[in-house]
XYZ file of C-alpha atoms in Angstrom:
185
model
C 16.976 -41.895 -39.798
C 14.850 -44.793 -38.840
C 11.141 -44.525 -38.123
C 11.515 -45.366 -34.393
C 14.140 -42.623 -33.879
C 12.064 -40.077 -35.775
C 8.931 -41.008 -33.787
C 10.861 -40.825 -30.479
C 12.108 -37.290 -31.324
C 8.555 -36.247 -32.224
C 7.247 -37.521 -28.875
C 10.067 -35.738 -27.042
C 9.282 -32.410 -28.716
C 5.552 -32.871 -28.112
C 6.279 -33.793 -24.501
C 8.452 -30.699 -24.056
C 5.799 -28.415 -25.579
C 3.103 -29.952 -23.371
C 5.255 -29.569 -20.240
C 6.074 -25.925 -21.077
C 2.418 -25.154 -21.741
C 1.434 -26.847 -18.444
C 4.104 -24.895 -16.548
C 3.084 -21.542 -18.066
C -0.596 -22.210 -17.426
C 0.131 -23.178 -13.811
C 2.294 -20.073 -13.297
C -0.455 -17.882 -14.777
C -3.095 -19.420 -12.464
C -0.850 -18.928 -9.410
C -0.162 -15.317 -10.481
C -3.897 -14.604 -10.856
C -4.632 -16.254 -7.502
C -1.943 -14.244 -5.701
C -3.033 -10.933 -7.220
C -6.690 -11.700 -6.501
C -6.418 -12.770 -2.877
C -3.063 -11.654 -1.493
C -1.777 -8.592 -3.352
C -3.201 -5.723 -5.306
C -1.671 -3.256 -7.745
C -2.576 0.357 -6.891
C -1.720 3.626 -8.645
C -0.962 6.743 -6.580
C -3.320 9.583 -7.461
C -2.101 12.970 -6.283
C 0.728 14.527 -4.303
C -0.338 13.924 -0.689
C 2.489 11.412 -0.096
C 5.298 13.374 -1.816
C 8.280 12.764 -1.594
C 7.833 9.169 -0.468
C 5.286 8.369 -3.183
C 4.763 10.379 -6.334
C 1.699 10.806 -8.525
C 1.330 7.817 -10.897
C 3.683 5.551 -8.888
C 2.414 1.984 -9.005
C 2.453 0.032 -5.751
C 2.058 -3.556 -4.701
C -0.287 -3.614 -1.731
C -0.380 -6.628 0.575
C -3.810 -7.629 1.797
C -2.246 -10.215 4.118
C -1.067 -7.995 6.949
C -2.485 -8.267 10.436
C -2.687 -5.003 12.341
C -1.712 -1.545 11.123
C 1.374 -0.178 12.874
C 2.668 3.353 13.252
C 4.679 4.261 10.177
C 2.919 1.813 7.840
C 1.782 3.224 4.507
C -1.737 1.934 4.036
C -4.393 2.012 1.356
C -7.865 2.694 2.754
C -11.347 2.916 1.350
C -12.591 6.434 2.115
C -15.534 6.186 -0.305
C -18.044 6.983 2.466
C -16.308 10.168 3.564
C -14.608 11.658 0.490
C -15.552 9.277 -2.320
C -12.178 7.702 -3.077
C -9.396 5.360 -2.041
C -6.577 7.041 -0.090
C -2.935 6.190 0.528
C -1.583 7.550 3.822
C 0.870 6.852 6.635
C -0.408 5.507 9.963
C 0.538 7.933 12.727
C -1.376 6.448 15.685
C -3.423 3.309 16.261
C -6.222 2.421 18.670
C -5.488 3.159 22.297
C -2.554 5.470 21.568
C -2.431 9.022 22.882
C -1.934 11.599 20.127
C -0.965 15.251 20.299
C -0.187 17.475 17.329
C 1.773 20.641 18.084
C 1.376 22.729 14.939
C 3.411 25.624 16.347
C 6.526 23.479 16.890
C 5.890 21.037 14.005
C 5.853 18.030 16.344
C 3.626 14.999 16.710
C 3.639 13.139 19.995
C 2.380 9.567 20.283
C 2.165 8.074 23.783
C 4.289 10.943 25.140
C 7.131 10.470 22.619
C 7.845 12.897 19.795
C 7.873 10.757 16.674
C 10.788 10.946 14.266
C 9.595 11.616 10.719
C 12.658 11.660 8.433
C 10.422 11.245 5.366
C 8.959 14.752 5.815
C 10.296 17.692 3.850
C 7.540 20.153 4.842
C 5.923 21.305 8.065
C 2.726 19.897 9.513
C -0.027 22.427 9.012
C -3.479 22.721 10.511
C -6.116 22.008 7.841
C -8.737 24.589 6.979
C -11.503 22.074 7.716
C -10.118 21.237 11.163
C -11.945 19.084 13.722
C -11.245 18.273 17.372
C -9.025 15.194 17.145
C -9.472 12.860 20.127
C -6.458 12.671 22.432
C -6.758 8.852 22.512
C -7.493 6.969 19.299
C -10.653 4.873 19.840
C -10.806 1.099 19.378
C -11.081 0.017 15.732
C -9.601 3.228 14.265
C -6.283 4.657 13.089
C -5.101 8.224 12.604
C -3.379 8.758 9.233
C -1.532 11.610 7.536
C 0.108 12.179 4.184
C 3.835 12.897 4.015
C 3.123 16.130 2.112
C 1.279 17.660 5.065
C 0.157 20.962 3.476
C -1.259 19.074 0.462
C -2.818 16.080 2.186
C -6.475 15.405 2.903
C -6.122 13.114 5.915
C -7.265 12.450 9.486
C -6.635 16.080 10.493
C -9.530 17.115 8.231
C -13.168 16.870 9.341
C -14.122 15.247 6.025
C -11.812 12.260 6.610
C -11.275 12.049 10.384
C -10.228 8.666 11.768
C -10.026 5.650 9.461
C -11.887 2.498 10.542
C -9.503 -0.476 10.541
C -12.126 -2.425 8.591
C -11.750 0.085 5.722
C -8.017 -0.590 5.339
C -7.466 -2.428 2.056
C -3.827 -3.302 2.748
C -0.287 -2.165 3.374
C 1.818 -0.668 0.570
C 4.905 -2.883 0.230
C 6.745 -1.909 -2.976
C 6.907 0.779 -5.613
C 7.075 -1.246 -8.846
C 6.710 1.450 -11.500
C 8.300 3.552 -12.909
C 11.445 1.403 -13.071
C 13.735 4.110 -11.680
C 11.602 4.261 -8.497
C 11.406 0.532 -7.706
C 11.870 0.223 -3.952
C 10.639 -1.572 -0.840
C 8.480 0.599 1.426
C 9.503 -0.267 4.963
């Protein structure tokens, strides 16, 4: 093998290694940027969202959503009220009329009984009940867990309504454990 051919192969290998390193470094920087400013990884702590979310499920939470909508699963900072982050389902948003009929296990939003196929238990009145406003005030949402008897949520006087400004993001995907990977619509 001549010197020029050997030198050319050496440059090609060095070039390839440099390009791969540059690509991997760029991908790592983009990954860090996305998970710093756009998405967050959150671990479910507790059973309040059973059977939709289970304890120790890991979720990707989007911080790039605009307004919370009924049915969204959100992550909210409830540090001021109960000292922790909570994961709950939005039941009613600002300006919506809300009525909970515990006797008939029905929730009515704007005069329509909402369909909740994700529930496997009845909606119970919490022991620390408060008088829930019939219309959700501006800047707030009413949230509940899917495991209603085991959920500390907006029905409870310690949590009450969640300020929209305290919403961290919307849960988009279960990413761990592998057998539970799914999109949360």
